[in-house]
C-alpha cells in the first residue's frame, strides 16, 4: 500500500504530530485532487487501533477508481492529539456559547478553550503547502477537500466556511452537533459561503451517539436550503437507520461521501 508516514509534522501553531499520506498506485505523471482528513490514525492501518477498525479510505478510493473510471485522489490523514476536542471545536461559533450557563462545563470537558483557528492555520498554512510541494497534487480550490467524522465533521465544515477559497467540498460524517447544540448549528450556518463553488455532504446514523443528531441535522438542512444550496446537487444529507458511531459505520459509507463531495 502506497502509504507514507511522516512521523513528526512540526508547527508554529499546534503541537507536532504524525501525518499519513496515501497515494494511489500507477498514477504515472498525473496530478490528483487531495482530501485532507482528520483523526488520521483511524483511516488506514488497523494495527493503530485496539479494535482493528479503520475507515479503509484507500480501499474506498480504489473501488471508486474501478467502478467509475476515476483517477483517484491523494488522502492526507492528520493525526489527532490529546487536544482533539479543542482543535476540532469550531472556534468562532463556540464563542457564541460563552454567555451560556454551560460554557464552563464545555471548557472543562474539552480541557481548555477551543483552538481550532490555530489547527486550521496549521492545515492551511503549513500542511497543505508542504503536501503540494512534495506530492503530485492539483493544488487549486476546485481539487481540495476536507473530511472527518463526529468532531471531525464539525471541523471539516468549519474549515470550508473559514477558508472557502482553499476548499471546494466538505464531507461531514456523523457530525457531532450536540457539542454546541442549536447555537452551534446557527453560528456555523451563518458562516456558510454562497452557493456555486462548493459541495457539502452530511450524514448520520440512528444508534449510539448518532441517535442524538437528527434534529440538529434537520436544522442545518433548513439553513442549507435558505442559503441557496440544492439537495442532491451541491449538498447531500443522508440518514442511515441502524448505523452507529464508529469506524466500521463510516467505512461502510465513506466511498459514497467521497463520490459526492468530489463529484465523481
JSON list of C-alpha atoms in Angstrom, two decimals, residues 58-138:
[
{"chain": "A", "resi": 58, "resn": "UNK", "atom": "CA", "xyz": [-7.64, 3.58, 0.46]},
{"chain": "A", "resi": 59, "resn": "UNK", "atom": "CA", "xyz": [-9.94, 0.68, -0.43]},
{"chain": "A", "resi": 60, "resn": "UNK", "atom": "CA", "xyz": [-12.87, 3.03, -0.88]},
{"chain": "A", "resi": 61, "resn": "UNK", "atom": "CA", "xyz": [-10.95, 5.13, -3.38]},
{"chain": "A", "resi": 62, "resn": "UNK", "atom": "CA", "xyz": [-9.66, 2.06, -5.21]},
{"chain": "A", "resi": 63, "resn": "UNK", "atom": "CA", "xyz": [-13.23, 0.83, -5.54]},
{"chain": "A", "resi": 64, "resn": "UNK", "atom": "CA", "xyz": [-14.34, 4.17, -6.97]},
{"chain": "A", "resi": 65, "resn": "UNK", "atom": "CA", "xyz": [-11.42, 4.10, -9.39]},
{"chain": "A", "resi": 66, "resn": "UNK", "atom": "CA", "xyz": [-12.56, 0.75, -10.74]},
{"chain": "A", "resi": 67, "resn": "UNK", "atom": "CA", "xyz": [-16.30, 1.41, -10.75]},
{"chain": "A", "resi": 68, "resn": "UNK", "atom": "CA", "xyz": [-16.25, 4.92, -12.19]},
{"chain": "A", "resi": 69, "resn": "UNK", "atom": "CA", "xyz": [-13.06, 5.02, -14.22]},
{"chain": "A", "resi": 70, "resn": "UNK", "atom": "CA", "xyz": [-11.80, 7.76, -11.93]},
{"chain": "A", "resi": 71, "resn": "UNK", "atom": "CA", "xyz": [-8.09, 8.51, -11.48]},
{"chain": "A", "resi": 72, "resn": "UNK", "atom": "CA", "xyz": [-8.47, 8.77, -7.70]},
{"chain": "A", "resi": 73, "resn": "UNK", "atom": "CA", "xyz": [-7.29, 11.19, -5.04]},
{"chain": "A", "resi": 74, "resn": "UNK", "atom": "CA", "xyz": [-4.45, 11.65, -2.58]},
{"chain": "A", "resi": 75, "resn": "UNK", "atom": "CA", "xyz": [-5.52, 11.38, 1.05]},
{"chain": "A", "resi": 76, "resn": "UNK", "atom": "CA", "xyz": [-3.74, 13.29, 3.81]},
{"chain": "A", "resi": 77, "resn": "UNK", "atom": "CA", "xyz": [-4.54, 11.90, 7.25]},
{"chain": "A", "resi": 78, "resn": "UNK", "atom": "CA", "xyz": [-3.68, 14.37, 10.01]},
{"chain": "A", "resi": 79, "resn": "UNK", "atom": "CA", "xyz": [-3.41, 12.55, 13.32]},
{"chain": "A", "resi": 80, "resn": "UNK", "atom": "CA", "xyz": [-5.30, 13.91, 16.30]},
{"chain": "A", "resi": 81, "resn": "UNK", "atom": "CA", "xyz": [-3.68, 14.58, 19.67]},
{"chain": "A", "resi": 82, "resn": "UNK", "atom": "CA", "xyz": [-4.92, 14.75, 23.25]},
{"chain": "A", "resi": 83, "resn": "UNK", "atom": "CA", "xyz": [-6.08, 18.26, 22.30]},
{"chain": "A", "resi": 84, "resn": "UNK", "atom": "CA", "xyz": [-8.60, 16.81, 19.83]},
{"chain": "A", "resi": 85, "resn": "UNK", "atom": "CA", "xyz": [-11.70, 18.44, 21.29]},
{"chain": "A", "resi": 86, "resn": "UNK", "atom": "CA", "xyz": [-10.05, 21.83, 21.49]},
{"chain": "A", "resi": 87, "resn": "UNK", "atom": "CA", "xyz": [-8.65, 21.60, 17.96]},
{"chain": "A", "resi": 88, "resn": "UNK", "atom": "CA", "xyz": [-11.86, 20.36, 16.39]},
{"chain": "A", "resi": 89, "resn": "UNK", "atom": "CA", "xyz": [-14.41, 22.63, 18.16]},
{"chain": "A", "resi": 90, "resn": "UNK", "atom": "CA", "xyz": [-15.24, 25.46, 15.72]},
{"chain": "A", "resi": 91, "resn": "UNK", "atom": "CA", "xyz": [-13.73, 28.44, 17.48]},
{"chain": "A", "resi": 92, "resn": "UNK", "atom": "CA", "xyz": [-15.77, 31.37, 16.21]},
{"chain": "A", "resi": 93, "resn": "UNK", "atom": "CA", "xyz": [-19.15, 29.61, 16.59]},
{"chain": "A", "resi": 94, "resn": "UNK", "atom": "CA", "xyz": [-18.18, 28.38, 20.07]},
{"chain": "A", "resi": 95, "resn": "UNK", "atom": "CA", "xyz": [-17.59, 31.99, 21.10]},
{"chain": "A", "resi": 96, "resn": "UNK", "atom": "CA", "xyz": [-21.36, 32.44, 21.00]},
{"chain": "A", "resi": 97, "resn": "UNK", "atom": "CA", "xyz": [-21.61, 29.87, 23.80]},
{"chain": "A", "resi": 98, "resn": "UNK", "atom": "CA", "xyz": [-19.54, 31.95, 26.22]},
{"chain": "A", "resi": 99, "resn": "UNK", "atom": "CA", "xyz": [-22.63, 33.64, 27.61]},
{"chain": "A", "resi": 100, "resn": "UNK", "atom": "CA", "xyz": [-24.48, 30.40, 28.24]},
{"chain": "A", "resi": 101, "resn": "UNK", "atom": "CA", "xyz": [-24.66, 28.64, 31.57]},
{"chain": "A", "resi": 102, "resn": "UNK", "atom": "CA", "xyz": [-22.95, 25.59, 30.09]},
{"chain": "A", "resi": 103, "resn": "UNK", "atom": "CA", "xyz": [-19.77, 27.34, 28.95]},
{"chain": "A", "resi": 104, "resn": "UNK", "atom": "CA", "xyz": [-17.64, 26.43, 31.96]},
{"chain": "A", "resi": 105, "resn": "UNK", "atom": "CA", "xyz": [-18.73, 22.79, 31.63]},
{"chain": "A", "resi": 106, "resn": "UNK", "atom": "CA", "xyz": [-17.84, 22.80, 27.92]},
{"chain": "A", "resi": 107, "resn": "UNK", "atom": "CA", "xyz": [-14.37, 24.22, 28.62]},
{"chain": "A", "resi": 108, "resn": "UNK", "atom": "CA", "xyz": [-13.80, 21.71, 31.40]},
{"chain": "A", "resi": 109, "resn": "UNK", "atom": "CA", "xyz": [-14.85, 18.82, 29.18]},
{"chain": "A", "resi": 110, "resn": "UNK", "atom": "CA", "xyz": [-12.57, 19.96, 26.34]},
{"chain": "A", "resi": 111, "resn": "UNK", "atom": "CA", "xyz": [-9.63, 20.60, 28.64]},
{"chain": "A", "resi": 112, "resn": "UNK", "atom": "CA", "xyz": [-9.49, 24.26, 27.68]},
{"chain": "A", "resi": 113, "resn": "UNK", "atom": "CA", "xyz": [-10.99, 26.74, 25.27]},
{"chain": "A", "resi": 114, "resn": "UNK", "atom": "CA", "xyz": [-11.23, 25.94, 21.54]},
{"chain": "A", "resi": 115, "resn": "UNK", "atom": "CA", "xyz": [-8.05, 26.36, 19.49]},
{"chain": "A", "resi": 116, "resn": "UNK", "atom": "CA", "xyz": [-9.40, 25.29, 16.12]},
{"chain": "A", "resi": 117, "resn": "UNK", "atom": "CA", "xyz": [-8.36, 28.50, 14.37]},
{"chain": "A", "resi": 118, "resn": "UNK", "atom": "CA", "xyz": [-4.76, 27.56, 15.17]},
{"chain": "A", "resi": 119, "resn": "UNK", "atom": "CA", "xyz": [-5.37, 23.99, 13.98]},
{"chain": "A", "resi": 120, "resn": "UNK", "atom": "CA", "xyz": [-6.80, 25.23, 10.68]},
{"chain": "A", "resi": 121, "resn": "UNK", "atom": "CA", "xyz": [-3.87, 27.62, 10.26]},
{"chain": "A", "resi": 122, "resn": "UNK", "atom": "CA", "xyz": [-1.61, 24.57, 10.68]},
{"chain": "A", "resi": 123, "resn": "UNK", "atom": "CA", "xyz": [-3.58, 22.74, 8.00]},
{"chain": "A", "resi": 124, "resn": "UNK", "atom": "CA", "xyz": [-3.84, 25.60, 5.50]},
{"chain": "A", "resi": 125, "resn": "UNK", "atom": "CA", "xyz": [-0.54, 27.43, 6.01]},
{"chain": "A", "resi": 126, "resn": "UNK", "atom": "CA", "xyz": [1.80, 24.53, 6.84]},
{"chain": "A", "resi": 127, "resn": "UNK", "atom": "CA", "xyz": [0.45, 21.11, 5.89]},
{"chain": "A", "resi": 128, "resn": "UNK", "atom": "CA", "xyz": [-1.14, 21.98, 2.55]},
{"chain": "A", "resi": 129, "resn": "UNK", "atom": "CA", "xyz": [1.82, 23.92, 1.10]},
{"chain": "A", "resi": 130, "resn": "UNK", "atom": "CA", "xyz": [4.16, 21.10, 2.11]},
{"chain": "A", "resi": 131, "resn": "UNK", "atom": "CA", "xyz": [1.89, 18.45, 0.59]},
{"chain": "A", "resi": 132, "resn": "UNK", "atom": "CA", "xyz": [1.62, 20.44, -2.66]},
{"chain": "A", "resi": 133, "resn": "UNK", "atom": "CA", "xyz": [5.40, 20.77, -2.79]},
{"chain": "A", "resi": 134, "resn": "UNK", "atom": "CA", "xyz": [6.06, 17.09, -2.02]},
{"chain": "A", "resi": 135, "resn": "UNK", "atom": "CA", "xyz": [3.31, 15.15, -3.80]},
{"chain": "A", "resi": 136, "resn": "UNK", "atom": "CA", "xyz": [1.71, 15.25, -7.28]},
{"chain": "A", "resi": 137, "resn": "UNK", "atom": "CA", "xyz": [-1.32, 17.30, -6.28]},
{"chain": "A", "resi": 138, "resn": "UNK", "atom": "CA", "xyz": [-3.81, 19.52, -8.03]}
]
